[in-house]
């Protein structure tokens, strides 16, 4: 059954382009511009989702992106809001929060046991007996939430833009557009934003059966389009208000951070539903939703129905329904008097019965609760909110349009610091005192008459001009006349409940009464106990009714109850919009192209791309890494270390600076000598380590780890400024290349490329020489990080590829093989060398890693010294030890960060674990109880599967184990 209406002026769909999609496995067609909800409703589908708590069928409620009745997934994204998300060709949707689909949801039984699940039941149940809590916790966690997170969702980050303007207008309804035009005419640079796909606000749907307002909207938009200093953003919402008029504007393609000299909030108001039994059935919708459906998407809300209202807007809804061909059976008005005579007369002239002083007591559902079968209408006493069921009348219908009042869309005003007051003439909170540079206009300001809303926009614009020191006119806005646009208490009690206040959380009238009886009679406490307003719509349709109900329970005026706190973001915003930019620049070493040609698999190390290993056909990564490591152990390997942090220090205070910055002594260091450098922070925590080479009396060359290079350099700069020492500091990380040749044949390979005597006697371990390698100036350092014999060659980055090629040629007949960072980590582990940042964390002190030898406490000040003196007096809680598994061990491989368990207690964790062919077993580092740190001690490692594996503390290096040392 099609509910699509004939083509009309101003509709938001393009009938010339047909789109195909599916919902719950069934195929449908739509027009370009259709939302999921409009297309399905036009196709005759009423049940579009299930409610969160009771799994009741739900249809359209607000049709304005402000409720969660229709939440979908397309298999990739989740919690798609069906009311406003336009369909793309070929999309396949299913409703979230169902088990078996909307029609056959297996959890629908929960609705029948709802009396057993009163509000707050989860606070009082399930915690006793204690042994049962894990069982209930599992059930509760599975039931919580709506859509299921797609952990394979692609990383999609959106652009971030900045925009400055004189005036930001939030809301493109009559008040907002009027304000923008007046301000722009005075020469201001104006930005207007509106969350709808097209501008116009209520002018685009609230027509009262007339085409006059469509013409007025067209004229307004024509003027806006002709004004060059107005920038109009549609499909965009102001997500929050921050200091100095910073407002993030969220669109589908990203966020624009608008910094405005002034802001006008003309955000309008959210229509509020009356509360009666089964007011959540598919086919029961807000009057404004019915109007949006008609005028924006040319879709009939229902065939025959009634309007239940508590204000004059309901009569406008009735006239629009009649114009759309809906058979309106009656207008049921909660008010006994005060109706707008003209509107009421227009409705009566159409042959529609008007029942004043009456309410819809109950909407009677069809089978399965997939729609409305009839409405029960009863006399209603406004003063006492009681119903006379003895005079009940049943009206068969398939739809009910509801209009009970409005709540201001004032979240941004609250966030800006606006003081609000309750205005009884409109039954609404309105601004009492606005912050400097922030103004309000239209319905959010308590102005509802169309002509006066236009005036209020002009008034706000002139207030802005005065604030900015420009000439401005005085615009008078008439006070509200006639009946209030909102009813003071549109709540109908029912003994069988299911009269919903919050559609997100399935909260009924009785839940608030019970909450107050429990002592939660403050609005903030009520919110947390009942969870009202805590669902995805953040109370846009429920908070005002909740406030009124609590006021009635406590016998207080509404203003004494107050409102809940409004916080950014105003509307759910995708994580991809909030995430940082996708720009992630990488630094490349001079040999990067060679690594690519050699089949390197790259890994990010800090900002650098480094070769992790070199792929070989038929071999796994693990096999390749072992082969590369064995090449270093038995012949020689070469690795590109150009990413290592490298600094030069020169000046009369250079040695004093290093003494203070690191834990060792460098003032006595000989020229040509290198020393280990351990860096701590003020708390005595290990931050980094490296090597300091002395080149001259006042000249030092320092290397630090790749990942920490930038941080160490910044800290060096900070300390130099603080200590005011006479030192020149130069970061040469990118200017100097580094190649490490390691292994038993390293000496004979390097010797082929230099005239320097690099024999063990002439060039012992821990020294540095300046010479030439392959004909270019270079520094060579004897190191032992990955092998007993290794040479680090440092040269200008421009020569690095030349030296690399020369070394490869020299080692061609010596079994020289390139190795990557994965083999490097295994090799250093075999040598018993820990890695700062891998085997340490943000709390590790040097005593825990056995680095006491690197700390010279007797010297003068160094960073972290005072903290170490305190730490040294405390008992050591853990110690990093080298360990091995039994040679015969064949079980599950322990992983890094597996826990060390003794007597059921956590004593530490593993930090590095790997199988080593050189050692012939699994080796690693782990933190253990200091009492178990002696070689030969045994401890337990709990693997991922929970199996306990026995490990033995040994002496490093591990490569000596194979030799029986």
mmCIF file of N, CA, C and O in Angstrom, residues 881-948:
data_model
loop_
_atom_site.group_PDB
_atom_site.id
_atom_site.type_symbol
_atom_site.label_atom_id
_atom_site.label_comp_id
_atom_site.label_asym_id
_atom_site.label_seq_id
_atom_site.Cartn_x
_atom_site.Cartn_y
_atom_site.Cartn_z
ATOM 1 N N UNK A 881 64.458 -9.365 35.107
ATOM 2 C CA UNK A 881 65.433 -10.459 35.042
ATOM 3 C C UNK A 881 65.362 -11.122 33.675
ATOM 4 O O UNK A 881 64.310 -11.172 33.042
ATOM 5 N N UNK A 882 66.486 -11.641 33.219
ATOM 6 C CA UNK A 882 66.458 -12.488 32.013
ATOM 7 C C UNK A 882 65.991 -13.889 32.399
ATOM 8 O O UNK A 882 66.350 -14.406 33.463
ATOM 9 N N UNK A 883 65.193 -14.495 31.545
ATOM 10 C CA UNK A 883 64.692 -15.839 31.859
ATOM 11 C C UNK A 883 64.681 -16.704 30.607
ATOM 12 O O UNK A 883 64.733 -16.204 29.479
ATOM 13 N N UNK A 884 64.588 -17.993 30.835
ATOM 14 C CA UNK A 884 64.434 -18.958 29.737
ATOM 15 C C UNK A 884 63.348 -19.943 30.123
ATOM 16 O O UNK A 884 63.064 -20.152 31.305
ATOM 17 N N UNK A 885 62.739 -20.546 29.126
ATOM 18 C CA UNK A 885 61.863 -21.691 29.350
ATOM 19 C C UNK A 885 62.682 -22.958 29.164
ATOM 20 O O UNK A 885 63.761 -22.947 28.544
ATOM 21 N N UNK A 886 62.190 -24.036 29.682
ATOM 22 C CA UNK A 886 62.902 -25.301 29.544
ATOM 23 C C UNK A 886 63.121 -25.629 28.078
ATOM 24 O O UNK A 886 62.258 -25.353 27.219
ATOM 25 N N UNK A 887 64.273 -26.230 27.789
ATOM 26 C CA UNK A 887 64.600 -26.559 26.400
ATOM 27 C C UNK A 887 63.552 -27.474 25.776
ATOM 28 O O UNK A 887 63.293 -27.409 24.574
ATOM 29 N N UNK A 888 62.929 -28.302 26.593
ATOM 30 C CA UNK A 888 61.937 -29.259 26.078
ATOM 31 C C UNK A 888 60.533 -28.675 25.985
ATOM 32 O O UNK A 888 59.608 -29.376 25.571
ATOM 33 N N UNK A 889 60.367 -27.401 26.351
ATOM 34 C CA UNK A 889 59.016 -26.828 26.400
ATOM 35 C C UNK A 889 58.414 -26.730 24.987
ATOM 36 O O UNK A 889 59.042 -26.189 24.063
ATOM 37 N N UNK A 890 57.185 -27.264 24.833
ATOM 38 C CA UNK A 890 56.504 -27.259 23.538
ATOM 39 C C UNK A 890 55.103 -26.656 23.612
ATOM 40 O O UNK A 890 54.342 -26.723 22.659
ATOM 41 N N UNK A 891 54.733 -26.069 24.751
ATOM 42 C CA UNK A 891 53.379 -25.565 24.945
ATOM 43 C C UNK A 891 53.150 -24.190 24.324
ATOM 44 O O UNK A 891 53.922 -23.734 23.465
ATOM 45 N N UNK A 892 52.073 -23.553 24.782
ATOM 46 C CA UNK A 892 51.725 -22.247 24.253
ATOM 47 C C UNK A 892 52.818 -21.222 24.563
ATOM 48 O O UNK A 892 53.339 -21.154 25.664
ATOM 49 N N UNK A 893 53.152 -20.425 23.552
ATOM 50 C CA UNK A 893 54.206 -19.425 23.698
ATOM 51 C C UNK A 893 53.723 -18.270 24.571
ATOM 52 O O UNK A 893 52.691 -17.662 24.285
ATOM 53 N N UNK A 894 54.437 -17.952 25.662
ATOM 54 C CA UNK A 894 54.068 -16.746 26.411
ATOM 55 C C UNK A 894 54.211 -15.499 25.537
ATOM 56 O O UNK A 894 55.059 -15.456 24.638
ATOM 57 N N UNK A 895 53.404 -14.521 25.816
ATOM 58 C CA UNK A 895 53.434 -13.286 25.051
ATOM 59 C C UNK A 895 53.901 -12.134 25.944
ATOM 60 O O UNK A 895 53.862 -12.222 27.175
ATOM 61 N N UNK A 896 54.327 -11.070 25.318
ATOM 62 C CA UNK A 896 54.721 -9.893 26.084
ATOM 63 C C UNK A 896 53.524 -9.370 26.872
ATOM 64 O O UNK A 896 52.415 -9.304 26.346
ATOM 65 N N UNK A 897 53.752 -9.009 28.106
ATOM 66 C CA UNK A 897 52.747 -8.522 29.061
ATOM 67 C C UNK A 897 51.942 -9.636 29.715
ATOM 68 O O UNK A 897 51.000 -9.338 30.456
ATOM 69 N N UNK A 898 52.274 -10.906 29.472
ATOM 70 C CA UNK A 898 51.679 -11.975 30.280
ATOM 71 C C UNK A 898 52.129 -11.807 31.728
ATOM 72 O O UNK A 898 53.241 -11.361 31.999
ATOM 73 N N UNK A 899 51.241 -12.175 32.643
ATOM 74 C CA UNK A 899 51.494 -11.925 34.060
ATOM 75 C C UNK A 899 52.381 -12.998 34.685
ATOM 76 O O UNK A 899 52.305 -14.179 34.338
ATOM 77 N N UNK A 900 53.205 -12.546 35.629
ATOM 78 C CA UNK A 900 53.976 -13.452 36.475
ATOM 79 C C UNK A 900 53.155 -13.673 37.744
ATOM 80 O O UNK A 900 52.820 -12.709 38.450
ATOM 81 N N UNK A 901 52.794 -14.909 38.011
ATOM 82 C CA UNK A 901 51.894 -15.250 39.122
ATOM 83 C C UNK A 901 52.611 -16.156 40.115
ATOM 84 O O UNK A 901 53.208 -17.162 39.733
ATOM 85 N N UNK A 902 52.518 -15.792 41.382
ATOM 86 C CA UNK A 902 53.028 -16.657 42.442
ATOM 87 C C UNK A 902 52.005 -16.695 43.576
ATOM 88 O O UNK A 902 51.571 -15.628 44.042
ATOM 89 N N UNK A 903 51.632 -17.880 43.990
ATOM 90 C CA UNK A 903 50.657 -18.067 45.066
ATOM 91 C C UNK A 903 49.356 -17.309 44.790
ATOM 92 O O UNK A 903 48.745 -16.735 45.698
ATOM 93 N N UNK A 904 48.960 -17.295 43.528
ATOM 94 C CA UNK A 904 47.717 -16.648 43.148
ATOM 95 C C UNK A 904 47.793 -15.131 43.072
ATOM 96 O O UNK A 904 46.781 -14.470 42.798
ATOM 97 N N UNK A 905 48.959 -14.551 43.301
ATOM 98 C CA UNK A 905 49.123 -13.104 43.301
ATOM 99 C C UNK A 905 49.968 -12.663 42.102
ATOM 100 O O UNK A 905 50.897 -13.360 41.685
ATOM 101 N N UNK A 906 49.653 -11.480 41.585
ATOM 102 C CA UNK A 906 50.429 -10.922 40.480
ATOM 103 C C UNK A 906 51.731 -10.357 41.038
ATOM 104 O O UNK A 906 51.721 -9.474 41.901
ATOM 105 N N UNK A 907 52.851 -10.853 40.535
ATOM 106 C CA UNK A 907 54.151 -10.390 40.997
ATOM 107 C C UNK A 907 54.904 -9.577 39.946
ATOM 108 O O UNK A 907 55.889 -8.919 40.259
ATOM 109 N N UNK A 908 54.455 -9.651 38.704
ATOM 110 C CA UNK A 908 55.144 -8.922 37.643
ATOM 111 C C UNK A 908 54.552 -9.260 36.293
ATOM 112 O O UNK A 908 53.419 -9.747 36.189
ATOM 113 N N UNK A 909 55.344 -9.056 35.253
ATOM 114 C CA UNK A 909 54.880 -9.317 33.890
ATOM 115 C C UNK A 909 56.084 -9.534 32.988
ATOM 116 O O UNK A 909 57.200 -9.091 33.298
ATOM 117 N N UNK A 910 55.847 -10.199 31.884
ATOM 118 C CA UNK A 910 56.898 -10.333 30.880
ATOM 119 C C UNK A 910 56.942 -9.067 30.042
ATOM 120 O O UNK A 910 55.923 -8.399 29.835
ATOM 121 N N UNK A 911 58.123 -8.710 29.557
ATOM 122 C CA UNK A 911 58.265 -7.506 28.723
ATOM 123 C C UNK A 911 58.789 -7.835 27.329
ATOM 124 O O UNK A 911 58.417 -7.190 26.363
ATOM 125 N N UNK A 912 59.675 -8.809 27.247
ATOM 126 C CA UNK A 912 60.192 -9.263 25.954
ATOM 127 C C UNK A 912 60.217 -10.778 25.966
ATOM 128 O O UNK A 912 60.684 -11.383 26.948
ATOM 129 N N UNK A 913 59.712 -11.395 24.921
ATOM 130 C CA UNK A 913 59.696 -12.857 24.810
ATOM 131 C C UNK A 913 59.928 -13.234 23.353
ATOM 132 O O UNK A 913 59.307 -12.654 22.454
ATOM 133 N N UNK A 914 60.803 -14.199 23.126
ATOM 134 C CA UNK A 914 61.020 -14.663 21.754
ATOM 135 C C UNK A 914 61.725 -16.016 21.787
ATOM 136 O O UNK A 914 62.455 -16.325 22.742
ATOM 137 N N UNK A 915 61.498 -16.788 20.738
ATOM 138 C CA UNK A 915 62.296 -18.003 20.558
ATOM 139 C C UNK A 915 63.595 -17.593 19.888
ATOM 140 O O UNK A 915 63.619 -16.803 18.941
ATOM 141 N N UNK A 916 64.686 -18.136 20.360
ATOM 142 C CA UNK A 916 65.997 -17.831 19.787
ATOM 143 C C UNK A 916 66.660 -19.120 19.319
ATOM 144 O O UNK A 916 66.904 -20.027 20.125
ATOM 145 N N UNK A 917 66.960 -19.176 18.030
ATOM 146 C CA UNK A 917 67.683 -20.349 17.523
ATOM 147 C C UNK A 917 69.107 -20.377 18.054
ATOM 148 O O UNK A 917 69.686 -21.446 18.273
ATOM 149 N N UNK A 918 69.662 -19.205 18.289
ATOM 150 C CA UNK A 918 71.033 -19.152 18.817
ATOM 151 C C UNK A 918 71.099 -19.710 20.221
ATOM 152 O O UNK A 918 72.055 -20.397 20.589
ATOM 153 N N UNK A 919 70.085 -19.410 21.028
ATOM 154 C CA UNK A 919 70.049 -19.924 22.399
ATOM 155 C C UNK A 919 69.409 -21.300 22.463
ATOM 156 O O UNK A 919 69.564 -22.020 23.457
ATOM 157 N N UNK A 920 68.672 -21.671 21.426
ATOM 158 C CA UNK A 920 68.027 -22.969 21.373
ATOM 159 C C UNK A 920 66.819 -23.105 22.265
ATOM 160 O O UNK A 920 66.433 -24.221 22.624
ATOM 161 N N UNK A 921 66.185 -21.996 22.626
ATOM 162 C CA UNK A 921 65.021 -22.045 23.508
ATOM 163 C C UNK A 921 64.328 -20.682 23.507
ATOM 164 O O UNK A 921 64.802 -19.727 22.889
ATOM 165 N N UNK A 922 63.222 -20.623 24.262
ATOM 166 C CA UNK A 922 62.508 -19.360 24.438
ATOM 167 C C UNK A 922 63.226 -18.545 25.498
ATOM 168 O O UNK A 922 63.546 -19.059 26.589
ATOM 169 N N UNK A 923 63.492 -17.279 25.183
ATOM 170 C CA UNK A 923 64.186 -16.384 26.107
ATOM 171 C C UNK A 923 63.358 -15.127 26.303
ATOM 172 O O UNK A 923 62.426 -14.850 25.532
ATOM 173 N N UNK A 924 63.670 -14.357 27.320
ATOM 174 C CA UNK A 924 62.913 -13.125 27.515
ATOM 175 C C UNK A 924 63.340 -12.365 28.745
ATOM 176 O O UNK A 924 64.275 -12.746 29.469
ATOM 177 N N UNK A 925 62.649 -11.248 28.968
ATOM 178 C CA UNK A 925 62.785 -10.448 30.173
ATOM 179 C C UNK A 925 61.443 -10.444 30.887
ATOM 180 O O UNK A 925 60.381 -10.452 30.254
ATOM 181 N N UNK A 926 61.499 -10.391 32.212
ATOM 182 C CA UNK A 926 60.267 -10.300 32.994
ATOM 183 C C UNK A 926 60.556 -9.602 34.312
ATOM 184 O O UNK A 926 61.670 -9.679 34.844
ATOM 185 N N UNK A 927 59.544 -8.938 34.816
ATOM 186 C CA UNK A 927 59.607 -8.387 36.171
ATOM 187 C C UNK A 927 59.120 -9.465 37.134
ATOM 188 O O UNK A 927 58.040 -10.036 36.937
ATOM 189 N N UNK A 928 59.913 -9.702 38.172
ATOM 190 C CA UNK A 928 59.560 -10.705 39.173
ATOM 191 C C UNK A 928 59.763 -10.116 40.555
ATOM 192 O O UNK A 928 60.339 -9.033 40.723
ATOM 193 N N UNK A 929 59.301 -10.846 41.549
ATOM 194 C CA UNK A 929 59.569 -10.470 42.942
ATOM 195 C C UNK A 929 61.088 -10.471 43.158
ATOM 196 O O UNK A 929 61.781 -11.394 42.714
ATOM 197 N N UNK A 930 61.644 -9.429 43.805
ATOM 198 C CA UNK A 930 63.109 -9.383 44.014
ATOM 199 C C UNK A 930 63.664 -10.641 44.661
ATOM 200 O O UNK A 930 64.839 -10.986 44.442
ATOM 201 N N UNK A 931 62.861 -11.342 45.448
ATOM 202 C CA UNK A 931 63.331 -12.580 46.080
ATOM 203 C C UNK A 931 63.535 -13.704 45.073
ATOM 204 O O UNK A 931 64.142 -14.732 45.414
ATOM 205 N N UNK A 932 63.004 -13.520 43.859
ATOM 206 C CA UNK A 932 63.151 -14.539 42.821
ATOM 207 C C UNK A 932 64.074 -14.082 41.693
ATOM 208 O O UNK A 932 64.037 -14.626 40.601
ATOM 209 N N UNK A 933 64.907 -13.064 41.963
ATOM 210 C CA UNK A 933 65.725 -12.473 40.906
ATOM 211 C C UNK A 933 67.073 -13.152 40.727
ATOM 212 O O UNK A 933 67.802 -12.845 39.781
ATOM 213 N N UNK A 934 67.422 -14.076 41.598
ATOM 214 C CA UNK A 934 68.732 -14.743 41.505
ATOM 215 C C UNK A 934 68.713 -15.806 40.413
ATOM 216 O O UNK A 934 67.699 -16.497 40.221
ATOM 217 N N UNK A 935 69.846 -15.963 39.687
ATOM 218 C CA UNK A 935 69.913 -17.024 38.676
ATOM 219 C C UNK A 935 69.573 -18.379 39.277
ATOM 220 O O UNK A 935 70.005 -18.724 40.387
ATOM 221 N N UNK A 936 68.779 -19.122 38.553
ATOM 222 C CA UNK A 936 68.325 -20.425 39.025
ATOM 223 C C UNK A 936 66.939 -20.406 39.637
ATOM 224 O O UNK A 936 66.322 -21.467 39.786
ATOM 225 N N UNK A 937 66.437 -19.210 40.008
ATOM 226 C CA UNK A 937 65.092 -19.115 40.576
ATOM 227 C C UNK A 937 64.057 -19.464 39.520
ATOM 228 O O UNK A 937 64.235 -19.179 38.327
ATOM 229 N N UNK A 938 62.965 -20.050 39.964
ATOM 230 C CA UNK A 938 61.879 -20.440 39.057
ATOM 231 C C UNK A 938 60.642 -19.603 39.375
ATOM 232 O O UNK A 938 60.349 -19.299 40.547
ATOM 233 N N UNK A 939 59.904 -19.243 38.343
ATOM 234 C CA UNK A 939 58.658 -18.496 38.531
ATOM 235 C C UNK A 939 57.657 -18.904 37.458
ATOM 236 O O UNK A 939 58.028 -19.555 36.463
ATOM 237 N N UNK A 940 56.390 -18.529 37.672
ATOM 238 C CA UNK A 940 55.312 -18.933 36.764
ATOM 239 C C UNK A 940 54.856 -17.773 35.890
ATOM 240 O O UNK A 940 54.645 -16.656 36.383
ATOM 241 N N UNK A 941 54.661 -18.067 34.612
ATOM 242 C CA UNK A 941 54.068 -17.109 33.668
ATOM 243 C C UNK A 941 52.715 -17.655 33.242
ATOM 244 O O UNK A 941 52.620 -18.817 32.819
ATOM 245 N N UNK A 942 51.684 -16.830 33.366
ATOM 246 C CA UNK A 942 50.349 -17.258 32.923
ATOM 247 C C UNK A 942 50.154 -16.837 31.472
ATOM 248 O O UNK A 942 50.176 -15.660 31.144
ATOM 249 N N UNK A 943 49.940 -17.802 30.593
ATOM 250 C CA UNK A 943 49.763 -17.526 29.174
ATOM 251 C C UNK A 943 48.357 -16.996 28.901
ATOM 252 O O UNK A 943 47.514 -16.938 29.795
ATOM 253 N N UNK A 944 48.104 -16.623 27.652
ATOM 254 C CA UNK A 944 46.794 -16.079 27.273
ATOM 255 C C UNK A 944 45.668 -17.060 27.570
ATOM 256 O O UNK A 944 44.541 -16.658 27.869
ATOM 257 N N UNK A 945 45.943 -18.348 27.483
ATOM 258 C CA UNK A 945 44.910 -19.354 27.730
ATOM 259 C C UNK A 945 44.751 -19.685 29.204
ATOM 260 O O UNK A 945 43.894 -20.474 29.569
ATOM 261 N N UNK A 946 45.617 -19.103 30.040
ATOM 262 C CA UNK A 946 45.533 -19.357 31.469
ATOM 263 C C UNK A 946 46.472 -20.435 31.957
ATOM 264 O O UNK A 946 46.543 -20.700 33.165
ATOM 265 N N UNK A 947 47.224 -21.059 31.062
ATOM 266 C CA UNK A 947 48.158 -22.111 31.444
ATOM 267 C C UNK A 947 49.369 -21.492 32.138
ATOM 268 O O UNK A 947 49.894 -20.469 31.709
ATOM 269 N N UNK A 948 49.824 -22.116 33.216
ATOM 270 C CA UNK A 948 51.011 -21.674 33.941
ATOM 271 C C UNK A 948 52.256 -22.330 33.351
ATOM 272 O O UNK A 948 52.336 -23.570 33.248
#
